[in-house]
CSV table of C-alpha atoms in Angstrom, one decimal:
chain,number,residue,atom,x,y,z
A,1,MET,CA,-68.5,34.9,20.1
A,2,PHE,CA,-70.9,35.5,17.3
A,3,ASP,CA,-74.2,37.2,18.2
A,4,LEU,CA,-76.4,36.3,15.3
A,5,THR,CA,-79.0,38.9,16.1
A,6,GLN,CA,-76.8,41.9,15.2
A,7,SER,CA,-77.1,44.1,12.2
A,8,THR,CA,-74.8,46.6,10.5
A,9,GLN,CA,-75.2,50.3,10.1
A,10,ASP,CA,-75.3,52.2,6.8
A,11,ALA,CA,-72.8,54.9,6.0
A,12,ALA,CA,-74.1,58.0,4.2
A,13,PRO,CA,-73.3,59.0,0.7
A,14,SER,CA,-71.4,62.2,0.1
A,15,SER,CA,-73.2,65.5,-0.6
A,16,SER,CA,-71.4,66.3,-3.8
A,17,PRO,CA,-69.5,63.4,-5.3
A,18,ARG,CA,-67.5,63.8,-8.6
A,19,ALA,CA,-68.6,60.3,-9.6
A,20,ILE,CA,-70.6,57.3,-8.6
A,21,ARG,CA,-69.2,53.8,-9.0
A,22,LEU,CA,-71.8,51.2,-10.0
A,23,GLU,CA,-70.8,47.7,-8.6
A,24,ALA,CA,-72.0,44.1,-9.0
A,25,THR,CA,-70.4,40.7,-9.3
A,26,ASN,CA,-70.4,38.4,-12.3
A,27,HIS,CA,-70.5,34.6,-11.8
A,28,GLU,CA,-66.8,34.5,-11.2
A,29,GLY,CA,-67.1,36.7,-8.1
A,30,SER,CA,-65.2,39.6,-9.6
A,31,LEU,CA,-66.6,43.0,-8.6
A,32,LEU,CA,-67.5,44.7,-11.9
A,33,GLY,CA,-68.8,48.2,-12.6
A,34,LYS,CA,-68.3,51.6,-14.1
A,35,ASN,CA,-68.0,55.1,-12.9
A,36,VAL,CA,-70.8,57.6,-13.9
A,37,SER,CA,-71.2,61.3,-13.4
A,38,PRO,CA,-73.7,62.6,-10.9
A,39,ALA,CA,-76.0,63.8,-13.7
A,40,LYS,CA,-75.9,60.4,-15.4
A,41,PHE,CA,-76.6,58.6,-12.1
A,42,ALA,CA,-79.6,60.8,-11.4
A,43,ALA,CA,-81.0,60.1,-14.8
A,44,GLY,CA,-80.6,56.3,-14.7
A,45,LYS,CA,-80.8,55.2,-11.1
A,46,GLU,CA,-84.4,54.1,-11.5
A,47,ALA,CA,-84.4,52.6,-15.0
A,48,GLY,CA,-80.9,51.2,-14.6
A,49,PHE,CA,-77.6,51.2,-16.5
A,50,ALA,CA,-76.8,49.2,-19.5
A,51,PHE,CA,-74.2,46.4,-19.2
A,52,ALA,CA,-73.4,44.1,-22.1
A,53,ASP,CA,-74.3,40.5,-21.3
A,54,ILE,CA,-70.7,39.5,-22.2
A,55,LEU,CA,-69.9,40.0,-18.5
A,56,PHE,CA,-71.5,36.5,-18.0
A,57,ALA,CA,-69.7,35.1,-21.1
A,58,ILE,CA,-66.0,35.7,-20.4
A,59,ASP,CA,-63.7,33.8,-18.2
A,60,LEU,CA,-60.9,35.0,-15.9
A,61,GLY,CA,-58.5,34.8,-19.0
A,62,ASN,CA,-60.8,37.2,-20.9
A,63,GLU,CA,-61.9,34.4,-23.3
A,64,ILE,CA,-65.4,33.9,-24.5
A,65,VAL,CA,-66.9,30.8,-22.8
A,66,LEU,CA,-68.5,28.4,-25.3
A,67,GLY,CA,-70.3,25.1,-24.7
A,68,ASP,CA,-73.4,26.2,-22.8
A,69,ALA,CA,-76.9,27.1,-24.1
A,70,PHE,CA,-77.6,30.7,-24.8
A,71,PRO,CA,-81.1,31.8,-23.9
A,72,ASP,CA,-82.7,34.7,-25.7
A,73,TRP,CA,-81.2,37.3,-23.5
A,74,ARG,CA,-77.6,36.2,-24.2
A,75,GLY,CA,-75.6,36.7,-27.4
A,76,ASN,CA,-74.8,39.6,-29.7
A,77,LEU,CA,-73.8,41.8,-26.7
A,78,TYR,CA,-77.4,42.1,-25.6
A,79,ASP,CA,-77.8,44.9,-23.0
A,80,ILE,CA,-79.0,43.9,-19.5
A,81,GLN,CA,-79.8,46.5,-16.9
A,82,MET,CA,-77.9,47.0,-13.7
A,83,ILE,CA,-80.4,48.6,-11.3
A,84,PRO,CA,-78.7,50.1,-8.2
A,85,ASP,CA,-80.0,49.3,-4.7
A,86,MET,CA,-80.1,52.8,-3.2
A,87,SER,CA,-79.8,51.4,0.3
A,88,THR,CA,-76.1,50.5,-0.5
A,89,LEU,CA,-75.1,54.0,-1.6
A,90,VAL,CA,-72.1,55.2,0.4
A,91,GLU,CA,-69.2,57.6,0.2
A,92,TRP,CA,-66.4,55.3,-0.8
A,93,LYS,CA,-63.7,58.0,-0.6
A,94,PRO,CA,-63.7,61.8,-1.1
A,95,GLY,CA,-65.3,62.6,-4.4
A,96,LEU,CA,-66.4,59.0,-5.1
A,97,ASP,CA,-69.6,57.3,-4.0
A,98,SER,CA,-70.4,53.7,-4.7
A,99,VAL,CA,-73.6,51.7,-5.0
A,100,ILE,CA,-74.3,48.0,-5.5
A,101,GLY,CA,-77.0,46.7,-7.8
A,102,ASP,CA,-78.6,43.7,-9.5
A,103,TYR,CA,-78.9,42.6,-13.1
A,104,TRP,CA,-82.3,42.7,-14.7
A,105,LEU,CA,-83.8,42.0,-18.1
A,106,LYS,CA,-85.7,44.6,-20.1
A,107,ASP,CA,-89.0,43.0,-19.3
A,108,GLY,CA,-88.4,43.7,-15.6
A,109,THR,CA,-87.5,40.1,-14.5
A,110,PRO,CA,-84.2,39.3,-12.9
A,111,VAL,CA,-81.3,37.8,-14.9
A,112,PRO,CA,-81.7,34.1,-13.9
A,113,ILE,CA,-77.9,33.8,-13.2
A,114,CYS,CA,-77.5,37.1,-11.4
A,115,PRO,CA,-75.7,36.2,-8.2
A,116,ARG,CA,-77.3,38.9,-6.0
A,117,ASN,CA,-80.8,38.1,-7.2
A,118,LEU,CA,-80.3,34.4,-6.4
A,119,VAL,CA,-79.7,35.4,-2.8
A,120,ARG,CA,-82.8,37.5,-2.8
A,121,LYS,CA,-84.7,34.6,-4.2
A,122,MET,CA,-83.6,32.3,-1.4
A,123,VAL,CA,-84.3,35.0,1.3
A,124,ALA,CA,-87.9,35.4,-0.1
A,125,ARG,CA,-88.5,31.7,0.1
A,126,LEU,CA,-87.3,31.6,3.7
A,127,GLU,CA,-89.6,34.5,4.5
A,128,SER,CA,-92.5,32.6,3.0
A,129,LEU,CA,-91.9,30.0,5.7
A,130,GLY,CA,-91.7,32.6,8.4
A,131,TYR,CA,-87.9,32.7,8.9
A,132,ALA,CA,-85.3,35.3,8.6
A,133,ALA,CA,-81.6,34.3,8.2
A,134,THR,CA,-78.7,36.0,9.9
A,135,VAL,CA,-75.3,35.4,8.4
A,136,ALA,CA,-71.7,36.2,9.2
A,137,VAL,CA,-68.4,35.3,7.5
A,138,GLU,CA,-64.8,34.8,8.4
A,139,ILE,CA,-62.6,36.0,5.5
A,140,GLU,CA,-59.1,34.7,5.0
A,141,ALA,CA,-56.5,36.4,2.9
A,142,THR,CA,-52.7,36.4,2.4
A,143,LEU,CA,-50.7,39.6,2.3
A,144,PHE,CA,-47.3,40.1,0.6
A,145,GLU,CA,-44.7,42.8,0.8
A,146,GLU,CA,-44.3,43.3,-2.9
A,147,SER,CA,-46.6,45.7,-4.9
A,148,VAL,CA,-49.0,44.2,-7.3
A,149,GLN,CA,-46.8,45.4,-10.2
A,150,GLU,CA,-43.8,43.6,-8.7
A,151,ALA,CA,-45.9,40.5,-8.2
A,152,ARG,CA,-47.0,40.5,-11.8
A,153,LYS,CA,-43.4,40.7,-13.0
A,154,VAL,CA,-42.4,37.5,-11.2
A,155,GLY,CA,-45.6,35.6,-12.1
A,156,TYR,CA,-46.9,35.9,-8.5
A,157,ARG,CA,-44.3,33.3,-7.3
A,158,ASP,CA,-41.8,33.4,-4.5
A,159,LEU,CA,-43.3,36.6,-2.9
A,160,THR,CA,-42.4,37.8,0.5
A,161,PRO,CA,-45.1,37.4,3.2
A,162,LEU,CA,-46.0,40.6,4.8
A,163,GLY,CA,-45.3,40.6,8.6
A,164,GLY,CA,-42.7,37.9,8.6
A,165,SER,CA,-41.9,34.5,7.2
A,166,THR,CA,-43.4,32.3,9.9
A,167,GLY,CA,-47.0,31.6,10.6
A,168,ALA,CA,-48.7,30.8,13.8
A,169,THR,CA,-52.4,31.3,14.6
A,170,TYR,CA,-53.2,34.1,17.0
A,171,HIS,CA,-49.6,35.2,17.1
A,172,LEU,CA,-49.0,38.8,18.1
A,173,ALA,CA,-45.4,39.0,16.9
A,174,ARG,CA,-46.2,40.2,13.4
A,175,SER,CA,-44.1,43.1,12.3
A,176,SER,CA,-45.7,46.6,12.2
A,177,ASP,CA,-46.2,46.7,8.4
A,178,TRP,CA,-48.7,43.8,8.7
A,179,VAL,CA,-50.4,45.4,11.7
A,180,ASP,CA,-50.5,48.9,10.0
A,181,TYR,CA,-52.1,47.3,7.0
A,182,MET,CA,-54.9,45.7,9.0
A,183,ASP,CA,-55.4,48.9,11.0
A,184,ALA,CA,-55.8,50.8,7.7
A,185,VAL,CA,-58.3,48.1,6.4
A,186,VAL,CA,-60.6,48.3,9.4
A,187,ASP,CA,-60.4,52.1,9.4
A,188,ARG,CA,-61.6,52.1,5.8
A,189,LEU,CA,-64.4,49.6,6.7
A,190,ASP,CA,-65.6,51.8,9.5
A,191,ARG,CA,-65.8,54.8,7.2
A,192,VAL,CA,-67.9,53.0,4.5
A,193,GLY,CA,-70.2,51.5,7.2
A,194,ILE,CA,-69.1,47.9,7.2
A,195,THR,CA,-69.2,46.5,10.7
A,196,TRP,CA,-66.4,44.1,11.5
A,197,GLU,CA,-65.9,42.0,14.7
A,198,ALA,CA,-62.3,40.8,14.8
A,199,TRP,CA,-59.1,40.3,12.9
A,200,THR,CA,-56.2,38.0,13.7
A,201,ASP,CA,-53.1,36.3,12.5
A,202,GLU,CA,-53.9,33.1,10.7
A,203,ALA,CA,-51.8,29.9,10.3
A,204,ALA,CA,-49.8,30.8,7.1
A,205,ALA,CA,-47.1,33.4,6.8
A,206,GLY,CA,-48.7,36.7,5.9
A,207,GLN,CA,-52.2,35.4,6.3
A,208,THR,CA,-55.0,37.2,8.2
A,209,GLU,CA,-58.6,36.4,9.1
A,210,LEU,CA,-61.1,39.2,9.2
A,211,ASN,CA,-64.6,38.5,10.7
A,212,LEU,CA,-67.6,40.5,9.5
A,213,ALA,CA,-70.5,41.1,11.8
A,214,PRO,CA,-73.7,39.1,11.4
A,215,THR,CA,-76.5,40.7,9.3
A,216,ASP,CA,-79.1,39.7,6.7
A,217,PRO,CA,-77.8,37.6,3.8
A,218,VAL,CA,-77.9,40.2,1.0
A,219,ARG,CA,-76.2,42.8,3.1
A,220,LEU,CA,-73.6,40.3,4.3
A,221,CYS,CA,-72.7,39.5,0.7
A,222,ASP,CA,-72.5,43.2,-0.2
A,223,ASN,CA,-70.2,43.7,2.8
A,224,TRP,CA,-68.1,40.7,1.9
A,225,ALA,CA,-67.6,41.8,-1.7
A,226,ARG,CA,-66.8,45.4,-0.6
A,227,THR,CA,-64.4,44.2,2.1
A,228,ARG,CA,-62.3,42.3,-0.5
A,229,GLN,CA,-62.2,45.5,-2.6
A,230,VAL,CA,-61.2,47.5,0.5
A,231,MET,CA,-58.4,45.1,1.2
A,232,ARG,CA,-57.1,45.3,-2.3
A,233,GLU,CA,-57.2,49.1,-2.5
A,234,VAL,CA,-55.4,49.4,0.8
A,235,ALA,CA,-52.7,47.0,-0.3
A,236,PHE,CA,-52.3,48.9,-3.6
A,237,GLU,CA,-52.0,52.2,-1.8
A,238,ARG,CA,-49.3,50.9,0.6
A,239,GLY,CA,-47.3,49.2,-2.1
A,240,HIS,CA,-48.3,45.7,-1.1
A,241,THR,CA,-50.5,43.0,-2.6
A,242,VAL,CA,-53.2,40.7,-1.2
A,243,SER,CA,-54.7,37.5,-2.6
A,244,PHE,CA,-57.9,35.7,-2.0
A,245,MET,CA,-56.8,32.7,-4.1
A,246,ALA,CA,-57.7,29.4,-2.4
A,247,LYS,CA,-54.0,28.5,-2.2
A,248,PRO,CA,-51.8,31.5,-3.1
A,249,THR,CA,-48.6,29.5,-2.1
A,250,ALA,CA,-47.9,25.8,-2.4
A,251,GLY,CA,-47.9,25.3,1.4
A,252,PHE,CA,-51.2,26.8,2.7
A,253,GLY,CA,-54.7,27.3,1.6
A,254,GLN,CA,-57.4,29.7,2.8
A,255,GLY,CA,-61.1,29.6,3.3
A,256,ALA,CA,-64.3,31.6,4.1
A,257,HIS,CA,-66.4,30.1,6.9
A,258,ILE,CA,-70.1,31.0,6.8
A,259,ASN,CA,-72.0,31.2,10.1
A,260,LEU,CA,-75.8,31.1,9.9
A,261,SER,CA,-78.9,31.1,12.1
A,262,LEU,CA,-82.6,31.4,11.5
A,263,GLN,CA,-85.0,33.6,13.5
A,264,SER,CA,-88.7,33.8,13.8
A,265,ASP,CA,-90.2,36.8,15.5
A,266,GLY,CA,-86.7,37.7,16.7
A,267,VAL,CA,-86.1,34.3,18.4
A,268,ASN,CA,-83.2,32.1,17.3
A,269,GLN,CA,-84.9,28.9,16.0
A,270,PHE,CA,-81.6,27.0,16.1
A,271,PHE,CA,-81.5,27.1,19.9
A,272,ALA,CA,-82.7,24.3,22.1
A,273,GLU,CA,-81.7,23.5,25.7
A,274,ASP,CA,-80.6,20.0,25.0
A,275,GLY,CA,-78.6,20.4,21.7
A,276,PRO,CA,-79.5,21.1,18.1
A,277,SER,CA,-83.2,22.1,17.7
A,278,GLU,CA,-85.3,20.1,15.2
A,279,LEU,CA,-85.1,23.0,12.8
A,280,MET,CA,-81.3,23.0,13.0
A,281,ARG,CA,-81.2,19.3,12.4
A,282,HIS,CA,-83.3,19.7,9.3
A,283,ALA,CA,-81.0,22.5,8.1
A,284,VAL,CA,-78.0,20.2,8.6
A,285,GLY,CA,-79.7,17.4,6.7
A,286,GLY,CA,-80.3,19.7,3.8
A,287,LEU,CA,-76.8,21.1,3.8
A,288,LEU,CA,-75.3,17.6,3.8
A,289,ALA,CA,-77.7,16.3,1.2
A,290,THR,CA,-76.7,19.1,-1.2
A,291,MET,CA,-73.0,19.4,-0.2
A,292,ALA,CA,-71.5,17.4,-3.1
A,293,GLY,CA,-73.2,19.5,-5.7
A,294,ALA,CA,-72.7,22.8,-3.7
A,295,THR,CA,-68.9,22.0,-3.7
A,296,SER,CA,-68.9,23.1,-7.3
A,297,ILE,CA,-70.3,26.5,-6.3
A,298,VAL,CA,-68.1,27.1,-3.3
A,299,PHE,CA,-64.9,25.7,-5.0
A,300,PRO,CA,-65.0,27.8,-8.2
A,301,GLN,CA,-61.4,27.5,-9.3
A,302,ILE,CA,-59.0,24.7,-10.2
A,303,THR,CA,-56.9,25.7,-7.2
A,304,SER,CA,-59.9,25.4,-4.8
A,305,TYR,CA,-59.6,21.7,-4.8
A,306,ARG,CA,-55.9,21.7,-3.8
A,307,ARG,CA,-57.0,22.7,-0.3
A,308,LEU,CA,-58.7,19.3,0.2
A,309,VAL,CA,-55.9,17.7,2.2
A,310,ASP,CA,-56.6,15.8,5.4
A,311,LEU,CA,-55.3,17.2,8.7
A,312,THR,CA,-54.6,20.7,7.2
A,313,GLY,CA,-57.8,22.5,8.2
A,314,PRO,CA,-60.4,22.4,5.4
A,315,PRO,CA,-63.1,19.7,5.7
A,316,THR,CA,-62.6,16.7,3.5
A,317,THR,CA,-65.8,14.7,4.3
A,318,VAL,CA,-69.5,15.3,4.0
A,319,SER,CA,-70.0,15.4,7.8
A,320,TRP,CA,-71.3,17.4,10.7
A,321,GLY,CA,-70.8,17.5,14.4
A,322,VAL,CA,-71.5,19.6,17.5
A,323,ASN,CA,-68.5,21.9,18.1
A,324,ASN,CA,-66.5,19.7,15.7
A,325,LYS,CA,-64.2,21.9,13.5
A,326,THR,CA,-62.9,19.0,11.5
A,327,ALA,CA,-66.4,18.4,10.0
A,328,ALA,CA,-67.8,20.3,7.1
A,329,VAL,CA,-70.7,21.7,9.2
A,330,ARG,CA,-70.2,22.6,12.8
A,331,ALA,CA,-73.2,23.0,15.0
A,332,VAL,CA,-72.9,25.5,17.8
A,333,CYS,CA,-75.6,24.8,20.4
A,334,GLY,CA,-76.9,25.7,23.8
A,335,HIS,CA,-77.2,29.5,23.7
A,336,PRO,CA,-80.2,31.6,22.7
A,337,LYS,CA,-78.1,34.1,20.8
A,338,TYR,CA,-75.1,32.2,19.6
A,339,SER,CA,-76.6,28.9,18.4
A,340,ARG,CA,-75.7,28.6,14.8
A,341,LEU,CA,-74.3,26.5,12.0
A,342,GLU,CA,-70.8,27.0,10.7
A,343,TYR,CA,-70.5,26.0,7.0
A,344,ARG,CA,-66.7,25.4,6.8
A,345,LEU,CA,-66.4,24.3,3.2
A,346,PRO,CA,-65.9,27.4,1.0
A,347,GLY,CA,-62.6,28.7,-0.1
A,348,ALA,CA,-61.5,32.3,0.0
A,349,ASP,CA,-62.0,32.5,-3.7
A,350,VAL,CA,-65.7,31.9,-3.6
A,351,ASN,CA,-68.3,34.3,-5.0
A,352,PRO,CA,-70.0,35.6,-1.8
A,353,TYR,CA,-73.5,35.8,-3.4
A,354,LEU,CA,-73.3,32.3,-4.9
A,355,ALA,CA,-71.9,30.9,-1.7
A,356,ILE,CA,-74.8,32.3,0.4
A,357,ALA,CA,-77.4,31.3,-2.2
A,358,GLY,CA,-76.1,27.7,-2.2
A,359,VAL,CA,-76.1,27.5,1.6
A,360,LEU,CA,-79.6,28.9,1.9
A,361,ALA,CA,-80.8,26.5,-0.9
A,362,GLY,CA,-79.5,23.6,1.2
A,363,VAL,CA,-81.1,24.9,4.4
A,364,LEU,CA,-84.4,25.4,2.6
A,365,ALA,CA,-84.3,21.9,1.1
A,366,GLY,CA,-83.7,20.4,4.6
A,367,ILE,CA,-86.5,22.4,6.2
A,368,GLU,CA,-89.2,22.0,3.5
A,369,ARG,CA,-88.5,18.2,3.1
A,370,GLN,CA,-87.7,17.7,6.8
A,371,ILE,CA,-84.4,15.9,5.9
A,372,GLY,CA,-82.8,14.3,8.9
A,373,PRO,CA,-79.1,14.5,9.2
A,374,PRO,CA,-76.9,11.3,9.4
A,375,GLU,CA,-75.1,10.5,12.6
A,376,GLN,CA,-72.8,13.3,13.7
A,377,VAL,CA,-69.1,12.7,13.7
A,378,THR,CA,-67.9,12.9,17.3
A,379,ASP,CA,-64.2,12.2,16.6
A,380,MET,CA,-61.9,13.7,13.9
A,381,ALA,CA,-63.7,13.9,10.5
A,382,TRP,CA,-60.5,13.7,8.5
A,383,CYS,CA,-59.0,10.4,7.3
A,384,LEU,CA,-62.2,8.5,7.8
A,385,PRO,CA,-62.3,5.1,6.0
A,386,ASP,CA,-65.1,4.3,3.6
A,387,SER,CA,-66.4,1.6,6.0
A,388,VAL,CA,-67.8,4.2,8.4
A,389,GLY,CA,-70.3,5.4,5.7
A,390,VAL,CA,-69.1,9.1,5.5
A,391,THR,CA,-68.4,10.1,1.9
A,392,ARG,CA,-65.5,12.3,0.7
A,393,ILE,CA,-66.1,15.8,-0.6
A,394,PRO,CA,-65.6,15.8,-4.4
A,395,ASP,CA,-61.9,16.6,-4.9
A,396,THR,CA,-61.9,17.7,-8.6
A,397,MET,CA,-63.8,20.3,-10.6
A,398,SER,CA,-65.2,17.7,-12.9
A,399,LYS,CA,-66.5,15.5,-10.0
A,400,ALA,CA,-68.1,18.5,-8.3
A,401,GLY,CA,-69.6,19.7,-11.5
A,402,ALA,CA,-71.1,16.3,-12.2
A,403,ALA,CA,-72.6,16.2,-8.7
A,404,LEU,CA,-74.2,19.6,-9.1
A,405,ASP,CA,-75.5,18.7,-12.6
A,406,ALA,CA,-77.3,15.7,-11.0
A,407,ASP,CA,-78.6,17.4,-7.9
A,408,PRO,CA,-82.4,17.8,-8.1
A,409,LEU,CA,-82.6,19.9,-5.0
A,410,LEU,CA,-80.1,22.5,-6.0
A,411,ARG,CA,-81.7,22.6,-9.5
A,412,GLU,CA,-85.1,23.2,-7.9
A,413,TYR,CA,-84.0,26.1,-5.6
A,414,LEU,CA,-81.3,27.7,-7.8
A,415,GLY,CA,-83.0,27.1,-11.1
A,416,ASP,CA,-82.1,24.9,-14.1
A,417,GLU,CA,-80.7,27.9,-16.1
A,418,PHE,CA,-78.2,28.8,-13.4
A,419,VAL,CA,-77.1,25.2,-12.8
A,420,ASP,CA,-76.7,24.5,-16.5
A,421,PHE,CA,-74.8,27.7,-17.0
A,422,TRP,CA,-72.5,27.2,-14.0
A,423,VAL,CA,-71.7,23.5,-14.8
A,424,ALA,CA,-70.8,24.5,-18.4
A,425,SER,CA,-68.6,27.3,-17.1
A,426,ARG,CA,-66.7,24.9,-14.9
A,427,ARG,CA,-66.3,22.4,-17.7
A,428,TRP,CA,-64.8,25.3,-19.7
A,429,GLU,CA,-62.5,26.2,-16.9
A,430,TRP,CA,-61.3,22.5,-16.6
A,431,MET,CA,-60.6,22.5,-20.4
A,432,GLU,CA,-58.7,25.8,-20.2
A,433,PHE,CA,-56.5,24.4,-17.4
A,434,HIS,CA,-55.7,21.1,-19.2
A,435,THR,CA,-55.1,22.7,-22.7
A,436,LYS,CA,-53.3,25.9,-21.9
A,437,GLY,CA,-50.5,24.9,-19.5
A,438,GLY,CA,-52.0,23.8,-16.3
A,439,ASP,CA,-50.2,21.0,-14.5
A,440,PRO,CA,-52.5,18.7,-12.5
A,441,PHE,CA,-49.6,17.0,-10.7
A,442,ALA,CA,-48.0,20.2,-9.4
A,443,GLU,CA,-48.8,21.4,-5.9
A,444,LEU,CA,-49.5,24.8,-7.5
A,445,SER,CA,-49.0,25.5,-11.2
A,446,GLN,CA,-47.9,28.7,-12.8
A,447,TRP,CA,-51.1,28.7,-14.9
A,448,GLU,CA,-53.1,28.9,-11.7
A,449,SER,CA,-51.0,31.7,-10.1
A,450,THR,CA,-51.3,33.8,-13.3
A,451,ARG,CA,-55.1,33.2,-13.6
A,452,TYR,CA,-56.3,33.4,-10.0
A,453,PHE,CA,-53.9,35.4,-7.9
A,454,GLU,CA,-55.7,38.7,-8.4
A,455,PHE,CA,-59.2,37.3,-8.9
A,456,PRO,CA,-61.8,37.3,-7.6
């Protein structure tokens, strides 16, 4: 069970690294950065390091994204500053330290679309209300026997699942290559100071679920981004490959469930003896009120929407219920430590920082406006007819983008500049898919495999 009062421990940086890797995500969720010498790092760690603003202007095909407004800090390869958060400095491997940072403008204000700073913004607003959030995540990924070079040669198609060709949740019959890979991953996580709780076989062949321990939202996002990097590096080192694509094969998709609780003076405010607390109900109300728009954020890629199939696991309706895993939001009630909300919508391809920022924005909207939730779904939330009054989750990138564009709550909390930028980037992604070889009628097109298999 999740104890949402836990926190993770920091690992120490090395005493004499040869290089320090600067890390931060762009809007697509890719972990970007550069390696600098110890002398360069010492000289720039307070003022920051210059990154060209093009990192927010290129898509996963390395094309310049057009069609959105350019504020005065964008264009002409303007430099923005990546300022490292020294609390994240760790020894990544012998000779290499790594540190995560945020993007800032030269006037000392945060880049309005910086994913990590959006989480900080939501955390600060919660703190102004007297609450601290604790968050955990369940990461799903699919492992393949082939090396990434071999996977590239065949267009990421018809790969061999690591651990066997059958899938069955919780199964212990995976072959030793799959087990050895996961052992190596958690060993690496231990060494870089990322606390994990469990890993298990998931439903699809080659698929795993890795649960990260609850902690504060910013650190959880850092741990999540670094865990994906660890899983990639271990796969590369062992001659295998791993994908966080929302649907890396035609048959099965994969998600990233977010678990959240709110504390005040160390007490879980989602707990009540007789079911959801009033605060939990308002949080649910806000999450459902913003869910259509938030779908665009937590379903960032064309393939994200191919997961939305009734009866296959992912939620398909804007719904909630106590201990109901078919709903989009599951309320876990009745325990002072474990009472929490599980936000089951995001795909494995989501940007961790944007996912958490969007979830916290919905929670804030519900609390500050005291939004009551609709009736909970007590039966199966899939396949519900329109007559019951439960709406469907937007099932295309264009529908979700339109919902976000029109959502006044998410615009208020995340900012007009971010929403306008994000919606424009998704319109661009939709256009790229439909003009450069994507097949909307395929269960999984070659264009998607080529574009998304290795990213984010």
